[in-house]
mmCIF file of C-alpha atoms in Angstrom:
data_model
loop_
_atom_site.group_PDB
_atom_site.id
_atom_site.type_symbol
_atom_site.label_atom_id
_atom_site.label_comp_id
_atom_site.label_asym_id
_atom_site.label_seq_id
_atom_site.Cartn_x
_atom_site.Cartn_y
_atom_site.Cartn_z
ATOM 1 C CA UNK F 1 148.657 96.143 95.577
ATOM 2 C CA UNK F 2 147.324 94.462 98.526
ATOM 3 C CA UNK F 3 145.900 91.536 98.377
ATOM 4 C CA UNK F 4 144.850 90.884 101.839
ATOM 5 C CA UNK F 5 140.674 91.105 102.100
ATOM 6 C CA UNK F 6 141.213 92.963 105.305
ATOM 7 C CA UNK F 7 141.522 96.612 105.093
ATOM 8 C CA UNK F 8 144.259 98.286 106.798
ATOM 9 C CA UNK F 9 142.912 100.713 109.567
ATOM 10 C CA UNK F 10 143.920 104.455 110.004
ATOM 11 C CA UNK F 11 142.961 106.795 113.431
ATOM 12 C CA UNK F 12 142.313 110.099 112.017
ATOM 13 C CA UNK F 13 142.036 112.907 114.906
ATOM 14 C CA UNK F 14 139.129 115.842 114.877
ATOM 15 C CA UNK F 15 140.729 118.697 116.631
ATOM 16 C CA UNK F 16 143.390 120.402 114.393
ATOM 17 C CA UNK F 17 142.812 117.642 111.620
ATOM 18 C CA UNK F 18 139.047 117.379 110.891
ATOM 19 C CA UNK F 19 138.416 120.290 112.057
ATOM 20 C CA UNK F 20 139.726 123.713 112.052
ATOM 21 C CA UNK F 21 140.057 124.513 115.619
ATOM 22 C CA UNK F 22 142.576 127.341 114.786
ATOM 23 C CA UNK F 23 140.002 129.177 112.828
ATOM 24 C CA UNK F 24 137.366 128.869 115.412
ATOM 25 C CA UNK F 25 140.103 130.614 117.866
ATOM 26 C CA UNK F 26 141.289 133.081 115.829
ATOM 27 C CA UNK F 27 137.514 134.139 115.160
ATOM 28 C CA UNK F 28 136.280 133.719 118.764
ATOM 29 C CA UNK F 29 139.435 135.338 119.887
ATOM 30 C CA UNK F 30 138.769 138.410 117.896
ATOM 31 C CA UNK F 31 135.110 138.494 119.137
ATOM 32 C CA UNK F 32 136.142 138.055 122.661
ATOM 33 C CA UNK F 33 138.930 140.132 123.195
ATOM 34 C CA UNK F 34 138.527 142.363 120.036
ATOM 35 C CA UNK F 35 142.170 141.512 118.698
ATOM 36 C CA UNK F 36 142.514 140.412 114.899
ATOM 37 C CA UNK F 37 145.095 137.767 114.427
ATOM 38 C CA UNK F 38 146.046 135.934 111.704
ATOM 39 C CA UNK F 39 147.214 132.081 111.571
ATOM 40 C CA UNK F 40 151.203 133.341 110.424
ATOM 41 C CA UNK F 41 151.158 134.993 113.955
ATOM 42 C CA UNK F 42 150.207 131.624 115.552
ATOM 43 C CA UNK F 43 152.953 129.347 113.819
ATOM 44 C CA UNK F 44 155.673 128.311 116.161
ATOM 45 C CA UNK F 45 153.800 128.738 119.413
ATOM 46 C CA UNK F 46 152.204 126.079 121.929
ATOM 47 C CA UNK F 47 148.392 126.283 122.685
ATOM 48 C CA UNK F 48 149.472 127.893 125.722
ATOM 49 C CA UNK F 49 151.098 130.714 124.208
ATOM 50 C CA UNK F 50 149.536 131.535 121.201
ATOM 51 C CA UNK F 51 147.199 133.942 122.269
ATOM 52 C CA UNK F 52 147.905 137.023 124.445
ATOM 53 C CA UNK F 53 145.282 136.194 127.087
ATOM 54 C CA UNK F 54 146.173 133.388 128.385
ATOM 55 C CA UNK F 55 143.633 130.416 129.190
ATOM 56 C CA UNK F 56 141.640 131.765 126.634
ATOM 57 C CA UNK F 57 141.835 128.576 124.722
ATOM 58 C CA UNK F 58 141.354 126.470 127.323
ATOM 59 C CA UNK F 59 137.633 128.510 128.148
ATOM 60 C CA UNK F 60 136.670 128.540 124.543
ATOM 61 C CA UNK F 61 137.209 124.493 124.585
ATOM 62 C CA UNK F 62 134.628 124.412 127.487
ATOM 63 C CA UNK F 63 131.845 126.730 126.258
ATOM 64 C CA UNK F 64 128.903 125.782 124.584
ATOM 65 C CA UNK F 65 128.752 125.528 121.155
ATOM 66 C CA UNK F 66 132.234 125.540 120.672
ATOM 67 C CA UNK F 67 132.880 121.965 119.200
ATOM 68 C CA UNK F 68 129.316 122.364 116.967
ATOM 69 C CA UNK F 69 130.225 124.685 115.609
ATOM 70 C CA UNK F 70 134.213 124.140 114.014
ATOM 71 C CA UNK F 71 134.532 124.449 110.903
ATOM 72 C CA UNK F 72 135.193 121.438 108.455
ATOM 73 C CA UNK F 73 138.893 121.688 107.283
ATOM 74 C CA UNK F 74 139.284 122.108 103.600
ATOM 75 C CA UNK F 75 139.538 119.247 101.746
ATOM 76 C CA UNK F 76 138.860 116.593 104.957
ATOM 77 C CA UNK F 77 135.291 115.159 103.366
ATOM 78 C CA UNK F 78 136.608 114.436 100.403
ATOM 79 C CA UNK F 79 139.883 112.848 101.375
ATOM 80 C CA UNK F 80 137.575 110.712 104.180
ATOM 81 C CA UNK F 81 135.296 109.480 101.497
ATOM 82 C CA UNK F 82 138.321 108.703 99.290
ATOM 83 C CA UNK F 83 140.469 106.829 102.067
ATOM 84 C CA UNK F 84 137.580 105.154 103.303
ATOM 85 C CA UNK F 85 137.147 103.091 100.301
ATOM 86 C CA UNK F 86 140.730 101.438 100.635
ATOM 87 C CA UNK F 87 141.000 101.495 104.644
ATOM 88 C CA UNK F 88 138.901 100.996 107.547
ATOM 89 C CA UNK F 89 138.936 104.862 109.035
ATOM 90 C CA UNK F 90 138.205 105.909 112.814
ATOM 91 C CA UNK F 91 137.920 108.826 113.962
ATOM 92 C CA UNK F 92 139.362 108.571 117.529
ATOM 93 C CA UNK F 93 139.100 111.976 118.828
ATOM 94 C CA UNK F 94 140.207 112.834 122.896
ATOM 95 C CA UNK F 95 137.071 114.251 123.560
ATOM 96 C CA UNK F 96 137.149 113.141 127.575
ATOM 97 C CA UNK F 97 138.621 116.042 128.896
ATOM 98 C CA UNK F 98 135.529 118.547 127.929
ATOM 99 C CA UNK F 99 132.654 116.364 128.864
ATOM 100 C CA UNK F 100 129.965 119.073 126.841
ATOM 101 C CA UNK F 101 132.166 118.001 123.717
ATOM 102 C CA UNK F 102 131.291 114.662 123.376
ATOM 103 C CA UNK F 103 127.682 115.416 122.443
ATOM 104 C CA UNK F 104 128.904 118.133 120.458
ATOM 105 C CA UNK F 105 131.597 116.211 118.756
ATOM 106 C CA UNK F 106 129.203 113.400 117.538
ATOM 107 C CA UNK F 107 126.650 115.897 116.039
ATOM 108 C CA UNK F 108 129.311 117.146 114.874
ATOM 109 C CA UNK F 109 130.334 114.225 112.797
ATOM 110 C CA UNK F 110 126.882 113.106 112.400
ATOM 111 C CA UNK F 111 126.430 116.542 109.997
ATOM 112 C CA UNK F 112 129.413 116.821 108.649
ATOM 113 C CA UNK F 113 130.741 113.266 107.672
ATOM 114 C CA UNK F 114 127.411 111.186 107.905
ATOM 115 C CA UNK F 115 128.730 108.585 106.002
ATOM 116 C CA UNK F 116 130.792 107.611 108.998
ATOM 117 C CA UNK F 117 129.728 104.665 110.917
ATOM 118 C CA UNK F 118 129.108 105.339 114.765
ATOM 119 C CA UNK F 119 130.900 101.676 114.407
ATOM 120 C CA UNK F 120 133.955 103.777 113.836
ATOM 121 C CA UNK F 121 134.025 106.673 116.218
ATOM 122 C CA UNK F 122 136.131 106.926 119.210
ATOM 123 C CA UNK F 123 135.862 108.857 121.966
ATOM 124 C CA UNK F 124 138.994 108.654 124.487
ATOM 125 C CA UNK F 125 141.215 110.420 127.256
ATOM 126 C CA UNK F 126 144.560 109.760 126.008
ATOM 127 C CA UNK F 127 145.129 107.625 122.648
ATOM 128 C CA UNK F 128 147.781 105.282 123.957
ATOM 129 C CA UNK F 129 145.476 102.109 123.900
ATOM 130 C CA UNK F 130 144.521 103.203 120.215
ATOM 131 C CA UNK F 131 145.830 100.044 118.063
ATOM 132 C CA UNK F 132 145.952 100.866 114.045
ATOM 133 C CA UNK F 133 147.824 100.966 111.363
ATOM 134 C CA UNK F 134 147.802 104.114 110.541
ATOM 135 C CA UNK F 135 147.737 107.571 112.766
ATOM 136 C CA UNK F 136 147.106 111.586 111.181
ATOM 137 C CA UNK F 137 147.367 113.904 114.033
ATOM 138 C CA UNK F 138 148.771 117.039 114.977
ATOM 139 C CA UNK F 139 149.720 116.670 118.715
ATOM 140 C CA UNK F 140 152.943 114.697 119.507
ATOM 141 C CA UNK F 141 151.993 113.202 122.625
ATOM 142 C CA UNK F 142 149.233 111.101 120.643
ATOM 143 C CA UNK F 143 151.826 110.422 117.355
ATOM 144 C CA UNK F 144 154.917 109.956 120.085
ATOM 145 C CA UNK F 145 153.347 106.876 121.566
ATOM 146 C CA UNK F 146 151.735 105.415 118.638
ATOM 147 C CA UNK F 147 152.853 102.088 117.090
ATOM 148 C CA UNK F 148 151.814 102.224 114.089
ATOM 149 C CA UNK F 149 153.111 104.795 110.956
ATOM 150 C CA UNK F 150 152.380 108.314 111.663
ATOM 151 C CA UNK F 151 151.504 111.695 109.999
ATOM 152 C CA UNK F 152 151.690 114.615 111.565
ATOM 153 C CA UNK F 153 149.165 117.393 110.111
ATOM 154 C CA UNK F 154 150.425 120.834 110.053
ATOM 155 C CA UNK F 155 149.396 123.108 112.812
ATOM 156 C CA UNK F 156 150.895 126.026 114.133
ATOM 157 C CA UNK F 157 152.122 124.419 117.537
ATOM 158 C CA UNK F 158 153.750 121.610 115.723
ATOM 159 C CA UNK F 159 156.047 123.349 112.889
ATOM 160 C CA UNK F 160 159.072 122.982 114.705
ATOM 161 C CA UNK F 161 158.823 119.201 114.679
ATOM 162 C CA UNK F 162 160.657 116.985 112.230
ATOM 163 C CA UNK F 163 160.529 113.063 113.190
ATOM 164 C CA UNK F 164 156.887 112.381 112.032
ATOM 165 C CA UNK F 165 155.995 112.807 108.419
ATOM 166 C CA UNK F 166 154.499 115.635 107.847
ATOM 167 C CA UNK F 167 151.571 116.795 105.801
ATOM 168 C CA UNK F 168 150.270 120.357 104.938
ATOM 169 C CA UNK F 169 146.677 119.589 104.048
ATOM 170 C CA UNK F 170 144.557 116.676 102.992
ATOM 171 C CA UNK F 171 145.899 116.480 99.876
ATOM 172 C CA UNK F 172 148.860 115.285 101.420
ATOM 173 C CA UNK F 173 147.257 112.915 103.238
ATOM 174 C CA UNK F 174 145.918 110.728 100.932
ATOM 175 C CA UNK F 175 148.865 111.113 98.479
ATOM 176 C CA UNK F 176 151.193 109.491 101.560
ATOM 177 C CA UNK F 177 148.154 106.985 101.981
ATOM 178 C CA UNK F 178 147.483 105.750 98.982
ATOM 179 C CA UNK F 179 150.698 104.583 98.276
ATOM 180 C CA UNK F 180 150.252 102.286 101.305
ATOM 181 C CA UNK F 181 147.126 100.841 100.141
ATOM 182 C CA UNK K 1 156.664 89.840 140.311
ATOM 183 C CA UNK K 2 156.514 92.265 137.947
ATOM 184 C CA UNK K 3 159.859 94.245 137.943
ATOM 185 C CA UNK K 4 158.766 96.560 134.730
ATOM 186 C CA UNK K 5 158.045 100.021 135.996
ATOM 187 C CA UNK K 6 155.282 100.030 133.093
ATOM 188 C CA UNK K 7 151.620 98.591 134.721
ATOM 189 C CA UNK K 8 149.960 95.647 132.553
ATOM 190 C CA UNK K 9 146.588 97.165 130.900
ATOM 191 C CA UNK K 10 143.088 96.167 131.065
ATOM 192 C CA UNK K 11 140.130 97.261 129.487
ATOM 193 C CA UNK K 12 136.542 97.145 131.518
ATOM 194 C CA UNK K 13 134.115 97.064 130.061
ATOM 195 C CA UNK K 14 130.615 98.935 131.215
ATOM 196 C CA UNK K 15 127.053 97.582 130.408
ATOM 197 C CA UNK K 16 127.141 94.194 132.435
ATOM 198 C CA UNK K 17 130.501 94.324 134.181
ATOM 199 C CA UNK K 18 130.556 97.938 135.724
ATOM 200 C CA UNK K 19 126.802 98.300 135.623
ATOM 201 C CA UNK K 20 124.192 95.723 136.220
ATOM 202 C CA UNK K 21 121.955 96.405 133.207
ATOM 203 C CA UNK K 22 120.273 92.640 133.512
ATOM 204 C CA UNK K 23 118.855 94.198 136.896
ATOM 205 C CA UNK K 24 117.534 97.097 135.506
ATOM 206 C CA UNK K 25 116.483 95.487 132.079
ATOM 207 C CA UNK K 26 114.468 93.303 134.962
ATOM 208 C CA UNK K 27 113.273 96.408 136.778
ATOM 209 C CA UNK K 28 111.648 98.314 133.704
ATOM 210 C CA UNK K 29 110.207 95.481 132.326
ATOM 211 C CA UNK K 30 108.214 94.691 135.325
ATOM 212 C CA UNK K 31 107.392 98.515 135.572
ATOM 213 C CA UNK K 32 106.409 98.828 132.044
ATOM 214 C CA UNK K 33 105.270 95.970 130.982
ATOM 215 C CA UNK K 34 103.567 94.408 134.269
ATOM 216 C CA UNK K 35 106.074 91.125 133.939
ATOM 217 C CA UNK K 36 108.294 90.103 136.824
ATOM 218 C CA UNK K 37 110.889 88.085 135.363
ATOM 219 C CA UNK K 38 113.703 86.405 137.465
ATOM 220 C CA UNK K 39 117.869 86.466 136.349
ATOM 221 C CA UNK K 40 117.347 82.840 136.473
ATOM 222 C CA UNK K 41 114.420 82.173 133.725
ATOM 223 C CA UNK K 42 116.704 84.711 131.661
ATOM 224 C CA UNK K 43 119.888 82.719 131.423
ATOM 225 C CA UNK K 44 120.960 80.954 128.492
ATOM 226 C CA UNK K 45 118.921 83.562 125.801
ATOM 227 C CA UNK K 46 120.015 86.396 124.061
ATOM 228 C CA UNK K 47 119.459 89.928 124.723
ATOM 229 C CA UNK K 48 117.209 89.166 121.398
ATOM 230 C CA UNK K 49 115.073 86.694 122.963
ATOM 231 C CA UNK K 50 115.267 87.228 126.685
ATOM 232 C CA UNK K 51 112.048 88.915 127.381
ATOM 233 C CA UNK K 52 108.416 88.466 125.998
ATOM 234 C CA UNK K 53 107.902 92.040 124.712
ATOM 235 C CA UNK K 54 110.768 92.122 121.051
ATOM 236 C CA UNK K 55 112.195 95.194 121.378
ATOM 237 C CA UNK K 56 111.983 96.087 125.114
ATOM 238 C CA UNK K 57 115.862 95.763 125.492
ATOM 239 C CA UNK K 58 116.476 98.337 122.298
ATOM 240 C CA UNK K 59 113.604 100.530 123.886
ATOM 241 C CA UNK K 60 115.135 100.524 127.158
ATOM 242 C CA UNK K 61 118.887 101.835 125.578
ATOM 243 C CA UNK K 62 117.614 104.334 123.834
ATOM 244 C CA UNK K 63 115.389 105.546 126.890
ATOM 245 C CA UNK K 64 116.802 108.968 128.530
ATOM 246 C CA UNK K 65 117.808 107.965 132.104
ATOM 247 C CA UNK K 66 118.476 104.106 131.211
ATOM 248 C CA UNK K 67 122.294 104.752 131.686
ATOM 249 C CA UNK K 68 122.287 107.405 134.185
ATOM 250 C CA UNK K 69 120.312 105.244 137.052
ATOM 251 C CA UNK K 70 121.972 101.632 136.097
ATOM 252 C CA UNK K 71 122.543 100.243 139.216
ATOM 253 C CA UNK K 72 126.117 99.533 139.961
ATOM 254 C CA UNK K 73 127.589 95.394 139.829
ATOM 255 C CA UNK K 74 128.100 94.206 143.316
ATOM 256 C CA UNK K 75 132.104 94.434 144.043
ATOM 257 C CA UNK K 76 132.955 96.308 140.956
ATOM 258 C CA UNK K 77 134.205 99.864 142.966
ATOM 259 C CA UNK K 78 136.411 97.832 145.323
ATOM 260 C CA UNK K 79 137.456 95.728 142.795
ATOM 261 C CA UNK K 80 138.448 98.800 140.201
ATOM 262 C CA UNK K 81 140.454 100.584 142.996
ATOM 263 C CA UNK K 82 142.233 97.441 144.282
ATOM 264 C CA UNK K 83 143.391 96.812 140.246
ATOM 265 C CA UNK K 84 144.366 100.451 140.087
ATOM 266 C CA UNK K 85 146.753 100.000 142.234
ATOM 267 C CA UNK K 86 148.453 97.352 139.970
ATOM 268 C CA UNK K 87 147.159 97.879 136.734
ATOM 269 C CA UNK K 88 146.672 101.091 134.097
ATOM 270 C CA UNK K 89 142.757 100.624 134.169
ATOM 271 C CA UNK K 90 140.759 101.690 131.268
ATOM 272 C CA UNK K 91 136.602 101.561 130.937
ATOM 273 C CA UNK K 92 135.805 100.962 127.398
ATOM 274 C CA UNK K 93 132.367 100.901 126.323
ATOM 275 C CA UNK K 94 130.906 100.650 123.145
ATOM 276 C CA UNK K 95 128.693 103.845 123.721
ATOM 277 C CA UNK K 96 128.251 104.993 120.380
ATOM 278 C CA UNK K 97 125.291 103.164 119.301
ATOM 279 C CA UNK K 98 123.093 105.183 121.659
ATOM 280 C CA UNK K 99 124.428 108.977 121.497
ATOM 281 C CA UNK K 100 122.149 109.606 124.309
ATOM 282 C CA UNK K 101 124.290 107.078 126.556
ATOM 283 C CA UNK K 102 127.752 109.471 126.141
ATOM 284 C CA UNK K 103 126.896 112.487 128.479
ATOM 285 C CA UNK K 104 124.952 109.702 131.137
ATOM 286 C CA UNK K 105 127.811 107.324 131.663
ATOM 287 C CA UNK K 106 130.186 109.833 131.418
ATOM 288 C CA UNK K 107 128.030 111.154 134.715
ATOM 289 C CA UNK K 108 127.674 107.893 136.336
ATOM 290 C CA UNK K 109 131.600 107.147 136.024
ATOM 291 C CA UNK K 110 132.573 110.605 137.601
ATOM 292 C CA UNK K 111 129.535 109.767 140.566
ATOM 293 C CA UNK K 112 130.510 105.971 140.745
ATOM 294 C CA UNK K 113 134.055 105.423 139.865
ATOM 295 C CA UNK K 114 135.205 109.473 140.597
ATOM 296 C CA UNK K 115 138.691 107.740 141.324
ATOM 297 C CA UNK K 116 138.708 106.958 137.614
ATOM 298 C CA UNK K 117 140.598 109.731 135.380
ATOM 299 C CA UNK K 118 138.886 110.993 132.123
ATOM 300 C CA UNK K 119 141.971 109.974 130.622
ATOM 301 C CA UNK K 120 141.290 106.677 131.161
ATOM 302 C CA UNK K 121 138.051 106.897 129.436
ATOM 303 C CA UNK K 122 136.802 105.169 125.930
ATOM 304 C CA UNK K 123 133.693 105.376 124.366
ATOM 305 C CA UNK K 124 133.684 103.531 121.242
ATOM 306 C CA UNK K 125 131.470 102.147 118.276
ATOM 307 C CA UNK K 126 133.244 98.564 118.521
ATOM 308 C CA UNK K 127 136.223 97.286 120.280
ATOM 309 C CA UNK K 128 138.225 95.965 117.386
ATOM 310 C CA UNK K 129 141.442 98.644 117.630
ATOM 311 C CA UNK K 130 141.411 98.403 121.576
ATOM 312 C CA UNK K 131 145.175 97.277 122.538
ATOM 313 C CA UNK K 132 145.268 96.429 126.191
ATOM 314 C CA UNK K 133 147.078 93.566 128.040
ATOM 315 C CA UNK K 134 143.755 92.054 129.186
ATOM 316 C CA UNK K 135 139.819 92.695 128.611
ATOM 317 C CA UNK K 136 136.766 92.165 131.064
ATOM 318 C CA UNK K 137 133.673 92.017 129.042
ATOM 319 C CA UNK K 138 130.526 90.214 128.972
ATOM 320 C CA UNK K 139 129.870 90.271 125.151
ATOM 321 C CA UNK K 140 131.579 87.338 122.528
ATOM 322 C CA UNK K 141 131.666 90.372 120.335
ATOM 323 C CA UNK K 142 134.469 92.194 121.957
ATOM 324 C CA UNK K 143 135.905 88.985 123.288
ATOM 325 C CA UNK K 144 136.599 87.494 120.366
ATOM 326 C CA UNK K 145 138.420 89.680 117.929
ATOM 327 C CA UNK K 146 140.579 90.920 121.279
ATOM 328 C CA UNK K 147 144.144 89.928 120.882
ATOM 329 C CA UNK K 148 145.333 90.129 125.164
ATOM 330 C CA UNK K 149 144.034 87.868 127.157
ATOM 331 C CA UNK K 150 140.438 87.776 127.935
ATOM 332 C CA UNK K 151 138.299 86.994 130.919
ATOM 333 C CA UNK K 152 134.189 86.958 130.633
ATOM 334 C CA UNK K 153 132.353 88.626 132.834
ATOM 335 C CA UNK K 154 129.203 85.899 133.646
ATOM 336 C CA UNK K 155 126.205 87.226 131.683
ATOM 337 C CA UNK K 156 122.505 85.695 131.151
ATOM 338 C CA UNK K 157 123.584 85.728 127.151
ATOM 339 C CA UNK K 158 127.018 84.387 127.424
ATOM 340 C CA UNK K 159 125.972 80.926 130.312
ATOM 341 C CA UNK K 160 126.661 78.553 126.447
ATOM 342 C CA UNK K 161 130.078 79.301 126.086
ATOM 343 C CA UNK K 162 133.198 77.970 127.390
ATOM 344 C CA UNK K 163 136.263 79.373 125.156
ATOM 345 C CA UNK K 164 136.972 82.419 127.820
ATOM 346 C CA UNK K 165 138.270 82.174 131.500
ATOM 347 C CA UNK K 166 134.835 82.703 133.298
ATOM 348 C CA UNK K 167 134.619 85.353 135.849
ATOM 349 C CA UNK K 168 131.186 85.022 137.928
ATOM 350 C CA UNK K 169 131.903 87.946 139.525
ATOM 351 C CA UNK K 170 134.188 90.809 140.311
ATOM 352 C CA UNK K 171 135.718 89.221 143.752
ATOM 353 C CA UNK K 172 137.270 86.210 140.489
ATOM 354 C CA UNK K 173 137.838 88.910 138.440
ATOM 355 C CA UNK K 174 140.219 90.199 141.135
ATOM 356 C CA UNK K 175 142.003 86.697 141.760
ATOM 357 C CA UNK K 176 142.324 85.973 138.225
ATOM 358 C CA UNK K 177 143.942 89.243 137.742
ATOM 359 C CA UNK K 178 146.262 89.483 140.832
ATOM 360 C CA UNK K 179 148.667 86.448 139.981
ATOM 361 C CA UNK K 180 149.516 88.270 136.484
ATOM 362 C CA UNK K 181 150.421 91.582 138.180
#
């Protein structure tokens, strides 16, 4: 039980974690390019690889409507609402590199998880000056150079990675959290 | 001398230290509200109290083009490229309060500061996970809760306190920051 009055503080990531960026591509893909593919044929791949034409992520990321327009992954307001009552939870998102995202990215939130305080959203270029307890991600290079304890959440360019603790879906996440209440 | 390959960080802040926003508050008042004001007759009050008209401030912020046409602080792009060179630099503004601010000072960065990376970018709610060696703020807010070491960029609203090292300007922001390079 802790029985410090200060909550401890977790960064929780949008892209890949939030939301469900590899269903946007897999759906935009197919309506670009006219190729169905399914999420099994993604798994083990980088973003750079996973599709056959390449840069095609990297286009989708900077078109309009893109980042509005993800959607939520299952289970994430729930779990948000649940952790936020025994931590202090920012979304810290690294929204810098796709300058139309950052309007996006707050309406975004603003919709979808309104009970989260602008207070608590961060918008950065890389995460390394990101101090908290507590990081969920998928990308390594944000959970590589963290401080704090990590958890990696499942996506298909990060199944081949074993030193961050892993978990498949929010469930996960706030079973391994609430343990370190 | 620092013989660490790894440069000392330090977060700038925007509103106040990057951007004048006490000369534009100045500027819009008089052009909206037929009051020339002085910085001098606005020193020692709080952005709460400083002009006639409650509000005006808080108007101002949430005013499209506010952020877009601030006026840079005299010394600041020297300054910021002569740190570079020593220091990781990071602007970190608490931008969240006014969504409209994001996409504007995200625009006046890339036309003021274009030597600044986007990684290097953080737009925040409030300051409180930050982690960087040093901070160069104007606001007690940020200041206080920041565990590096601070240094307070001279403001109308912060001429009462004294528990900072006082910078009245960027040319003693530089020498402050040069001997712990």
């Amino acid at each position: 039980m802790n029985i410090s009055s200060k909550k401890k503080t977790i960064a929780v990531d949008m892209d890949g974690v939030l939301a469900d960026v590899e269903a946007q591509f897999l759906s935009w893909y197919e309506r670009d390019y006219g190729v169905k593919m399914t999420k099994d044929q993604l798994s083990g791949l980088t973003e750079d690889t996973a599709f056959p034409e390449k840069g095609a992520i990297h286009r989708f990321a900077r078109t309009a409507g893109f980042f509005s327009t993800l959607p939520v992954m299952e289970g994430a307001v729930e779990a948000i609402k649940s952790l936020s009552e025994k931590f202090e939870v920012y979304i810290v998102s690294a929204a810098m590199e796709f300058p139309l995202s950052l309007s996006e990215k707050l309406k975004w939130l603003n919709t979808n998880f309104p009970f989260i305080s602008w207070k608590n959203i961060i918008f950065c270029g890389d995460k390394s000056i990101i101090n908290t307890d507590y990081m969920v991600d998928d990308h390594l290079k944000n959970l590589d150079n963290f401080k704090g304890k990590t958890i990696m959440f499942h996506a298909f360019h990060n199944v081949s990675y074993h030193h961050h603790t892993r978990a498949n879906n929010w469930k996960e996440v706030v079973a391994l959290l609430e343990k370190e209440a």
